[in-house]
Amino acid sequence: MNRLASLSVVMVILAAVLRETSGVIIMAQQDLTAKLIRSKCQPESGASTEAIEGVREGKFPDDRNLKCYMSCAMTMSLTMRDGKLAVDLTKSIIERMMQGDTKARALAAVDKCSNSDAGLSDACDIAFAATKCIHDADPDILTFP
């Protein structure tokens, strides 16, 4: 099994296990998952640390490397498949991983952005459009590795 497939399987298992744990453990695991994603996607995409960290501040430069970092991160987190948004799977993950108001807000943002890929065919551009849409819909909901 290749590394990406192995990581995806680990993340799905991790998500299943985490839904039964406390919020503190979930946050620690999210941090670990974010580090794993960054360790794979940043070298693969060539995105700069400054560009990646700028997204958390709402900065979305037209940077091909950053866009492809987003595509890699979304693929690893199972929110993209075969270069397309995986809206139903994303909603399923949110249902299992989040609670209360946070879950409702995340689901609303995904619903709002479910068509953010309209007219786009490039996976990097799709990931960028979806990430920016989620940020614009509810900046506090966007978790970006």
GROMACS .gro file of N, CA and C in nm:
model
  435
    1MET      N    1   0.086  -0.117   0.000
    1MET     CA    2   0.000   0.000   0.000
    1MET      C    3   0.091   0.123   0.000
    2ASN      N    4   0.062   0.222  -0.085
    2ASN     CA    5   0.148   0.338  -0.088
    2ASN      C    6   0.127   0.425   0.036
    3ARG      N    7   0.218   0.519   0.054
    3ARG     CA    8   0.218   0.601   0.177
    3ARG      C    9   0.090   0.681   0.194
    4LEU      N   10   0.040   0.741   0.085
    4LEU     CA   11  -0.082   0.822   0.094
    4LEU      C   12  -0.201   0.736   0.133
    5ALA      N   13  -0.213   0.619   0.074
    5ALA     CA   14  -0.323   0.529   0.110
    5ALA      C   15  -0.312   0.486   0.255
    6SER      N   16  -0.191   0.456   0.299
    6SER     CA   17  -0.170   0.416   0.439
    6SER      C   18  -0.209   0.529   0.534
    7LEU      N   19  -0.167   0.651   0.501
    7LEU     CA   20  -0.201   0.765   0.586
    7LEU      C   21  -0.351   0.789   0.589
    8SER      N   22  -0.417   0.772   0.475
    8SER     CA   23  -0.562   0.791   0.469
    8SER      C   24  -0.633   0.689   0.557
    9VAL      N   25  -0.587   0.564   0.552
    9VAL     CA   26  -0.647   0.460   0.635
    9VAL      C   27  -0.627   0.492   0.783
   10VAL      N   28  -0.506   0.536   0.818
   10VAL     CA   29  -0.477   0.572   0.956
   10VAL      C   30  -0.568   0.686   1.001
   11MET      N   31  -0.588   0.784   0.914
   11MET     CA   32  -0.672   0.899   0.951
   11MET      C   33  -0.817   0.858   0.972
   12VAL      N   34  -0.868   0.767   0.889
   12VAL     CA   35  -1.005   0.720   0.905
   12VAL      C   36  -1.020   0.643   1.036
   13ILE      N   37  -0.924   0.557   1.065
   13ILE     CA   38  -0.928   0.482   1.191
   13ILE      C   39  -0.917   0.579   1.308
   14LEU      N   40  -0.827   0.675   1.296
   14LEU     CA   41  -0.811   0.775   1.400
   14LEU      C   42  -0.941   0.851   1.423
   15ALA      N   43  -1.009   0.888   1.318
   15ALA     CA   44  -1.138   0.959   1.331
   15ALA      C   45  -1.239   0.874   1.405
   16ALA      N   46  -1.244   0.745   1.373
   16ALA     CA   47  -1.339   0.656   1.440
   16ALA      C   48  -1.308   0.643   1.588
   17VAL      N   49  -1.182   0.632   1.620
   17VAL     CA   50  -1.141   0.619   1.761
   17VAL      C   51  -1.167   0.749   1.836
   18LEU      N   52  -1.135   0.860   1.771
   18LEU     CA   53  -1.145   0.990   1.838
   18LEU      C   54  -1.286   1.030   1.873
   19ARG      N   55  -1.383   0.983   1.799
   19ARG     CA   56  -1.520   1.025   1.830
   19ARG      C   57  -1.564   0.976   1.968
   20GLU      N   58  -1.492   0.880   2.024
   20GLU     CA   59  -1.525   0.826   2.155
   20GLU      C   60  -1.441   0.887   2.266
   21THR      N   61  -1.355   0.982   2.235
   21THR     CA   62  -1.263   1.037   2.335
   21THR      C   63  -1.303   1.178   2.374
   22SER      N   64  -1.230   1.230   2.471
   22SER     CA   65  -1.260   1.366   2.519
   22SER      C   66  -1.210   1.471   2.422
   23GLY      N   67  -1.259   1.593   2.438
   23GLY     CA   68  -1.221   1.704   2.352
   23GLY      C   69  -1.074   1.735   2.356
   24VAL      N   70  -1.010   1.719   2.472
   24VAL     CA   71  -0.867   1.747   2.485
   24VAL      C   72  -0.787   1.652   2.398
   25ILE      N   73  -0.822   1.525   2.402
   25ILE     CA   74  -0.751   1.427   2.322
   25ILE      C   75  -0.776   1.454   2.174
   26ILE      N   76  -0.897   1.490   2.139
   26ILE     CA   77  -0.928   1.520   1.999
   26ILE      C   78  -0.841   1.635   1.949
   27MET      N   79  -0.827   1.740   2.028
   27MET     CA   80  -0.745   1.853   1.987
   27MET      C   81  -0.599   1.810   1.968
   28ALA      N   82  -0.548   1.728   2.058
   28ALA     CA   83  -0.410   1.679   2.047
   28ALA      C   84  -0.394   1.597   1.919
   29GLN      N   85  -0.490   1.514   1.888
   29GLN     CA   86  -0.485   1.433   1.768
   29GLN      C   87  -0.497   1.519   1.643
   30GLN      N   88  -0.578   1.623   1.648
   30GLN     CA   89  -0.588   1.713   1.533
   30GLN      C   90  -0.455   1.781   1.507
   31ASP      N   91  -0.386   1.820   1.615
   31ASP     CA   92  -0.254   1.881   1.599
   31ASP      C   93  -0.155   1.783   1.537
   32LEU      N   94  -0.159   1.659   1.583
   32LEU     CA   95  -0.072   1.555   1.528
   32LEU      C   96  -0.103   1.530   1.381
   33THR      N   97  -0.230   1.523   1.347
   33THR     CA   98  -0.271   1.502   1.208
   33THR      C   99  -0.226   1.619   1.122
   34ALA      N  100  -0.240   1.741   1.172
   34ALA     CA  101  -0.196   1.860   1.097
   34ALA      C  102  -0.046   1.854   1.070
   35LYS      N  103   0.032   1.810   1.168
   35LYS     CA  104   0.177   1.798   1.149
   35LYS      C  105   0.209   1.692   1.045
   36LEU      N  106   0.136   1.583   1.048
   36LEU     CA  107   0.155   1.475   0.951
   36LEU      C  108   0.124   1.525   0.810
   37ILE      N  109   0.014   1.595   0.796
   37ILE     CA  110  -0.025   1.650   0.666
   37ILE      C  111   0.082   1.748   0.617
   38ARG      N  112   0.125   1.837   0.704
   38ARG     CA  113   0.224   1.937   0.662
   38ARG      C  114   0.355   1.869   0.623
   39SER      N  115   0.396   1.766   0.699
   39SER     CA  116   0.523   1.701   0.670
   39SER      C  117   0.523   1.632   0.534
   40LYS      N  118   0.407   1.594   0.486
   40LYS     CA  119   0.398   1.533   0.354
   40LYS      C  120   0.370   1.637   0.246
   41CYS      N  121   0.273   1.724   0.270
   41CYS     CA  122   0.224   1.813   0.165
   41CYS      C  123   0.314   1.934   0.139
   42GLN      N  124   0.381   1.985   0.240
   42GLN     CA  125   0.464   2.103   0.215
   42GLN      C  126   0.582   2.070   0.123
   43PRO      N  127   0.658   1.964   0.150
   43PRO     CA  128   0.767   1.933   0.055
   43PRO      C  129   0.715   1.895  -0.084
   44GLU      N  130   0.603   1.826  -0.087
   44GLU     CA  131   0.546   1.781  -0.215
   44GLU      C  132   0.500   1.899  -0.300
   45SER      N  133   0.442   2.001  -0.236
   45SER     CA  134   0.386   2.114  -0.310
   45SER      C  135   0.485   2.229  -0.329
   46GLY      N  136   0.582   2.238  -0.239
   46GLY     CA  137   0.674   2.350  -0.243
   46GLY      C  138   0.618   2.478  -0.182
   47ALA      N  139   0.506   2.469  -0.112
   47ALA     CA  140   0.445   2.586  -0.049
   47ALA      C  141   0.533   2.636   0.065
   48SER      N  142   0.541   2.766   0.077
   48SER     CA  143   0.623   2.824   0.184
   48SER      C  144   0.546   2.821   0.317
   49THR      N  145   0.621   2.817   0.425
   49THR     CA  146   0.561   2.820   0.558
   49THR      C  147   0.481   2.948   0.575
   50GLU      N  148   0.535   3.059   0.525
   50GLU     CA  149   0.466   3.188   0.535
   50GLU      C  150   0.330   3.183   0.466
   51ALA      N  151   0.323   3.125   0.347
   51ALA     CA  152   0.196   3.117   0.274
   51ALA      C  153   0.097   3.028   0.348
   52ILE      N  154   0.144   2.914   0.397
   52ILE     CA  155   0.056   2.821   0.470
   52ILE      C  156   0.001   2.886   0.595
   53GLU      N  157   0.087   2.947   0.672
   53GLU     CA  158   0.043   3.010   0.797
   53GLU      C  159  -0.043   3.133   0.771
   54GLY      N  160  -0.024   3.197   0.657
   54GLY     CA  161  -0.105   3.313   0.622
   54GLY      C  162  -0.252   3.279   0.602
   55VAL      N  163  -0.280   3.155   0.559
   55VAL     CA  164  -0.420   3.114   0.539
   55VAL      C  165  -0.496   3.123   0.670
   56ARG      N  166  -0.433   3.087   0.779
   56ARG     CA  167  -0.499   3.096   0.910
   56ARG      C  168  -0.537   3.240   0.944
   57GLU      N  169  -0.466   3.335   0.885
   57GLU     CA  170  -0.493   3.477   0.907
   57GLU      C  171  -0.585   3.534   0.799
   58GLY      N  172  -0.635   3.447   0.711
   58GLY     CA  173  -0.725   3.492   0.606
   58GLY      C  174  -0.657   3.542   0.481
   59LYS      N  175  -0.529   3.508   0.463
   59LYS     CA  176  -0.455   3.549   0.345
   59LYS      C  177  -0.460   3.437   0.242
   60PHE      N  178  -0.509   3.470   0.123
   60PHE     CA  179  -0.525   3.373   0.016
   60PHE      C  180  -0.459   3.425  -0.112
   61PRO      N  181  -0.325   3.426  -0.116
   61PRO     CA  182  -0.257   3.475  -0.237
   61PRO      C  183  -0.276   3.377  -0.352
   62ASP      N  184  -0.267   3.428  -0.473
   62ASP     CA  185  -0.279   3.343  -0.592
   62ASP      C  186  -0.143   3.275  -0.612
   63ASP      N  187  -0.120   3.170  -0.536
   63ASP     CA  188   0.008   3.100  -0.530
   63ASP      C  189  -0.015   2.953  -0.564
   64ARG      N  190   0.035   2.911  -0.678
   64ARG     CA  191   0.012   2.773  -0.726
   64ARG      C  192   0.059   2.670  -0.624
   65ASN      N  193   0.174   2.693  -0.562
   65ASN     CA  194   0.225   2.597  -0.463
   65ASN      C  195   0.130   2.586  -0.344
   66LEU      N  196   0.078   2.698  -0.298
   66LEU     CA  197  -0.016   2.697  -0.186
   66LEU      C  198  -0.144   2.623  -0.226
   67LYS      N  199  -0.192   2.649  -0.346
   67LYS     CA  200  -0.313   2.581  -0.393
   67LYS      C  201  -0.293   2.430  -0.396
   68CYS      N  202  -0.177   2.386  -0.441
   68CYS     CA  203  -0.151   2.242  -0.447
   68CYS      C  204  -0.127   2.184  -0.308
   69TYR      N  205  -0.076   2.265  -0.216
   69TYR     CA  206  -0.067   2.222  -0.076
   69TYR      C  207  -0.209   2.194  -0.024
   70MET      N  208  -0.301   2.284  -0.054
   70MET     CA  209  -0.440   2.267  -0.011
   70MET      C  210  -0.499   2.139  -0.070
   71SER      N  211  -0.470   2.111  -0.196
   71SER     CA  212  -0.520   1.990  -0.259
   71SER      C  213  -0.465   1.866  -0.190
   72CYS      N  214  -0.338   1.867  -0.162
   72CYS     CA  215  -0.275   1.754  -0.092
   72CYS      C  216  -0.338   1.737   0.046
   73ALA      N  217  -0.352   1.846   0.120
   73ALA     CA  218  -0.408   1.840   0.256
   73ALA      C  219  -0.552   1.790   0.253
   74MET      N  220  -0.630   1.837   0.158
   74MET     CA  221  -0.769   1.793   0.149
   74MET      C  222  -0.779   1.647   0.107
   75THR      N  223  -0.689   1.603   0.023
   75THR     CA  224  -0.688   1.462  -0.017
   75THR      C  225  -0.652   1.375   0.102
   76MET      N  226  -0.551   1.416   0.178
   76MET     CA  227  -0.511   1.338   0.296
   76MET      C  228  -0.620   1.335   0.402
   77SER      N  229  -0.695   1.442   0.413
   77SER     CA  230  -0.801   1.448   0.515
   77SER      C  231  -0.933   1.394   0.463
   78LEU      N  232  -0.931   1.340   0.341
   78LEU     CA  233  -1.046   1.275   0.278
   78LEU      C  234  -1.160   1.371   0.242
   79THR      N  235  -1.130   1.500   0.234
   79THR     CA  236  -1.233   1.595   0.192
   79THR      C  237  -1.227   1.619   0.041
   80MET      N  238  -1.130   1.556  -0.025
   80MET     CA  239  -1.118   1.555  -0.170
   80MET      C  240  -1.086   1.413  -0.213
   81ARG      N  241  -1.146   1.374  -0.325
   81ARG     CA  242  -1.116   1.243  -0.384
   81ARG      C  243  -1.107   1.260  -0.534
   82ASP      N  244  -1.002   1.204  -0.590
   82ASP     CA  245  -0.983   1.210  -0.735
   82ASP      C  246  -0.993   1.353  -0.789
   83GLY      N  247  -0.941   1.448  -0.713
   83GLY     CA  248  -0.940   1.587  -0.756
   83GLY      C  249  -1.073   1.658  -0.748
   84LYS      N  250  -1.169   1.598  -0.682
   84LYS     CA  251  -1.302   1.658  -0.668
   84LYS      C  252  -1.338   1.668  -0.520
   85LEU      N  253  -1.424   1.762  -0.487
   85LEU     CA  254  -1.470   1.774  -0.349
   85LEU      C  255  -1.549   1.650  -0.309
   86ALA      N  256  -1.526   1.603  -0.189
   86ALA     CA  257  -1.598   1.487  -0.134
   86ALA      C  258  -1.694   1.540  -0.027
   87VAL      N  259  -1.799   1.607  -0.072
   87VAL     CA  260  -1.891   1.677   0.018
   87VAL      C  261  -1.959   1.581   0.115
   88ASP      N  262  -2.012   1.471   0.064
   88ASP     CA  263  -2.082   1.376   0.153
   88ASP      C  264  -1.989   1.316   0.257
   89LEU      N  265  -1.868   1.280   0.217
   89LEU     CA  266  -1.772   1.225   0.312
   89LEU      C  267  -1.731   1.331   0.414
   90THR      N  268  -1.712   1.453   0.368
   90THR     CA  269  -1.677   1.562   0.458
   90THR      C  270  -1.785   1.582   0.564
   91LYS      N  271  -1.910   1.580   0.521
   91LYS     CA  272  -2.021   1.595   0.616
   91LYS      C  273  -2.024   1.478   0.714
   92SER      N  274  -1.997   1.359   0.667
   92SER     CA  275  -1.994   1.242   0.754
   92SER      C  276  -1.885   1.255   0.859
   93ILE      N  277  -1.769   1.302   0.819
   93ILE     CA  278  -1.658   1.323   0.914
   93ILE      C  279  -1.697   1.427   1.017
   94ILE      N  280  -1.758   1.536   0.973
   94ILE     CA  281  -1.801   1.642   1.065
   94ILE      C  282  -1.904   1.585   1.164
   95GLU      N  283  -1.998   1.508   1.115
   95GLU     CA  284  -2.101   1.448   1.203
   95GLU      C  285  -2.038   1.364   1.313
   96ARG      N  286  -1.932   1.291   1.279
   96ARG     CA  287  -1.868   1.203   1.377
   96ARG      C  288  -1.771   1.275   1.468
   97MET      N  289  -1.706   1.380   1.418
   97MET     CA  290  -1.596   1.442   1.492
   97MET      C  291  -1.633   1.566   1.572
   98MET      N  292  -1.741   1.631   1.536
   98MET     CA  293  -1.775   1.757   1.601
   98MET      C  294  -1.905   1.745   1.679
   99GLN      N  295  -1.923   1.844   1.766
   99GLN     CA  296  -2.044   1.845   1.848
   99GLN      C  297  -2.105   1.985   1.851
  100GLY      N  298  -2.233   1.988   1.884
  100GLY     CA  299  -2.304   2.112   1.912
  100GLY      C  300  -2.296   2.218   1.805
  101ASP      N  301  -2.276   2.342   1.850
  101ASP     CA  302  -2.275   2.457   1.762
  101ASP      C  303  -2.164   2.449   1.658
  102THR      N  304  -2.049   2.397   1.699
  102THR     CA  305  -1.937   2.384   1.605
  102THR      C  306  -1.974   2.294   1.490
  103LYS      N  307  -2.039   2.182   1.520
  103LYS     CA  308  -2.082   2.090   1.415
  103LYS      C  309  -2.182   2.158   1.322
  104ALA      N  310  -2.279   2.227   1.378
  104ALA     CA  311  -2.381   2.294   1.297
  104ALA      C  312  -2.318   2.399   1.206
  105ARG      N  313  -2.224   2.475   1.260
  105ARG     CA  314  -2.158   2.578   1.181
  105ARG      C  315  -2.072   2.517   1.070
  106ALA      N  316  -2.002   2.409   1.101
  106ALA     CA  317  -1.918   2.343   1.000
  106ALA      C  318  -2.005   2.286   0.888
  107LEU      N  319  -2.115   2.222   0.924
  107LEU     CA  320  -2.205   2.167   0.824
  107LEU      C  321  -2.264   2.277   0.737
  108ALA      N  322  -2.300   2.390   0.798
  108ALA     CA  323  -2.354   2.503   0.722
  108ALA      C  324  -2.249   2.558   0.624
  109ALA      N  325  -2.125   2.567   0.668
  109ALA     CA  326  -2.018   2.616   0.580
  109ALA      C  327  -1.995   2.520   0.464
  110VAL      N  328  -1.996   2.391   0.492
  110VAL     CA  329  -1.977   2.292   0.385
  110VAL      C  330  -2.093   2.299   0.286
  111ASP      N  331  -2.215   2.312   0.338
  111ASP     CA  332  -2.330   2.326   0.248
  111ASP      C  333  -2.315   2.448   0.158
  112LYS      N  334  -2.275   2.559   0.217
  112LYS     CA  335  -2.259   2.683   0.142
  112LYS      C  336  -2.152   2.669   0.034
  113CYS      N  337  -2.050   2.588   0.061
  113CYS     CA  338  -1.935   2.577  -0.029
  113CYS      C  339  -1.935   2.451  -0.113
  114SER      N  340  -2.042   2.376  -0.108
  114SER     CA  341  -2.045   2.247  -0.178
  114SER      C  342  -2.031   2.261  -0.330
  115ASN      N  343  -2.060   2.377  -0.383
  115ASN     CA  344  -2.047   2.399  -0.528
  115ASN      C  345  -1.933   2.495  -0.562
  116SER      N  346  -1.841   2.512  -0.468
  116SER     CA  347  -1.731   2.606  -0.493
  116SER      C  348  -1.638   2.558  -0.603
  117ASP      N  349  -1.652   2.434  -0.646
  117ASP     CA  350  -1.570   2.381  -0.754
  117ASP      C  351  -1.633   2.401  -0.892
  118ALA      N  352  -1.749   2.462  -0.897
  118ALA     CA  353  -1.821   2.481  -1.024
  118ALA      C  354  -1.733   2.553  -1.125
  119GLY      N  355  -1.721   2.493  -1.242
  119GLY     CA  356  -1.644   2.552  -1.350
  119GLY      C  357  -1.494   2.530  -1.340
  120LEU      N  358  -1.450   2.461  -1.237
  120LEU     CA  359  -1.307   2.435  -1.219
  120LEU      C  360  -1.278   2.288  -1.246
  121SER      N  361  -1.161   2.261  -1.302
  121SER     CA  362  -1.125   2.122  -1.328
  121SER      C  363  -0.993   2.083  -1.264
  122ASP      N  364  -0.911   2.179  -1.229
  122ASP     CA  365  -0.781   2.154  -1.169
  122ASP      C  366  -0.796   2.133  -1.018
  123ALA      N  367  -0.743   2.023  -0.966
  123ALA     CA  368  -0.758   1.989  -0.825
  123ALA      C  369  -0.703   2.099  -0.733
  124CYS      N  370  -0.592   2.160  -0.772
  124CYS     CA  371  -0.533   2.266  -0.688
  124CYS      C  372  -0.625   2.388  -0.681
  125ASP      N  373  -0.683   2.425  -0.796
  125ASP     CA  374  -0.776   2.538  -0.798
  125ASP      C  375  -0.903   2.507  -0.720
  126ILE      N  376  -0.951   2.383  -0.731
  126ILE     CA  377  -1.071   2.342  -0.658
  126ILE      C  378  -1.046   2.350  -0.507
  127ALA      N  379  -0.934   2.298  -0.463
  127ALA     CA  380  -0.901   2.300  -0.320
  127ALA      C  381  -0.891   2.443  -0.269
  128PHE      N  382  -0.829   2.530  -0.347
  128PHE     CA  383  -0.816   2.671  -0.309
  128PHE      C  384  -0.953   2.737  -0.297
  129ALA      N  385  -1.038   2.715  -0.397
  129ALA     CA  386  -1.172   2.776  -0.396
  129ALA      C  387  -1.253   2.726  -0.276
  130ALA      N  388  -1.245   2.598  -0.248
  130ALA     CA  389  -1.321   2.542  -0.135
  130ALA      C  390  -1.268   2.594  -0.002
  131THR      N  391  -1.137   2.598   0.013
  131THR     CA  392  -1.077   2.646   0.139
  131THR      C  393  -1.112   2.793   0.162
  132LYS      N  394  -1.100   2.874   0.057
  132LYS     CA  395  -1.134   3.016   0.070
  132LYS      C  396  -1.282   3.034   0.100
  133CYS      N  397  -1.366   2.954   0.037
  133CYS     CA  398  -1.510   2.962   0.061
  133CYS      C  399  -1.544   2.930   0.207
  134ILE      N  400  -1.484   2.823   0.258
  134ILE     CA  401  -1.508   2.786   0.399
  134ILE      C  402  -1.462   2.899   0.490
  135HIS      N  403  -1.345   2.956   0.461
  135HIS     CA  404  -1.297   3.067   0.542
  135HIS      C  405  -1.394   3.185   0.537
  136ASP      N  406  -1.439   3.218   0.417
  136ASP     CA  407  -1.530   3.332   0.402
  136ASP      C  408  -1.665   3.305   0.468
  137ALA      N  409  -1.709   3.180   0.467
  137ALA     CA  410  -1.837   3.144   0.527
  137ALA      C  411  -1.832   3.153   0.679
  138ASP      N  412  -1.721   3.108   0.738
  138ASP     CA  413  -1.707   3.108   0.884
  138ASP      C  414  -1.559   3.088   0.918
  139PRO      N  415  -1.484   3.197   0.931
  139PRO     CA  416  -1.339   3.187   0.952
  139PRO      C  417  -1.300   3.102   1.074
  140ASP      N  418  -1.383   3.100   1.175
  140ASP     CA  419  -1.348   3.024   1.295
  140ASP      C  420  -1.362   2.873   1.277
  141ILE      N  421  -1.432   2.832   1.173
  141ILE     CA  422  -1.454   2.689   1.147
  141ILE      C  423  -1.336   2.629   1.073
  142LEU      N  424  -1.268   2.708   0.990
  142LEU     CA  425  -1.159   2.656   0.908
  142LEU      C  426  -1.043   2.611   0.996
  143THR      N  427  -1.012   2.484   0.988
  143THR     CA  428  -0.891   2.433   1.050
  143THR      C  429  -0.796   2.401   0.936
  144PHE      N  430  -0.680   2.461   0.939
  144PHE     CA  431  -0.587   2.450   0.827
  144PHE      C  432  -0.454   2.400   0.877
  145PRO      N  433  -0.408   2.286   0.823
  145PRO     CA  434  -0.283   2.227   0.872
  145PRO      C  435  -0.158   2.301   0.828
   0.00000   0.00000   0.00000
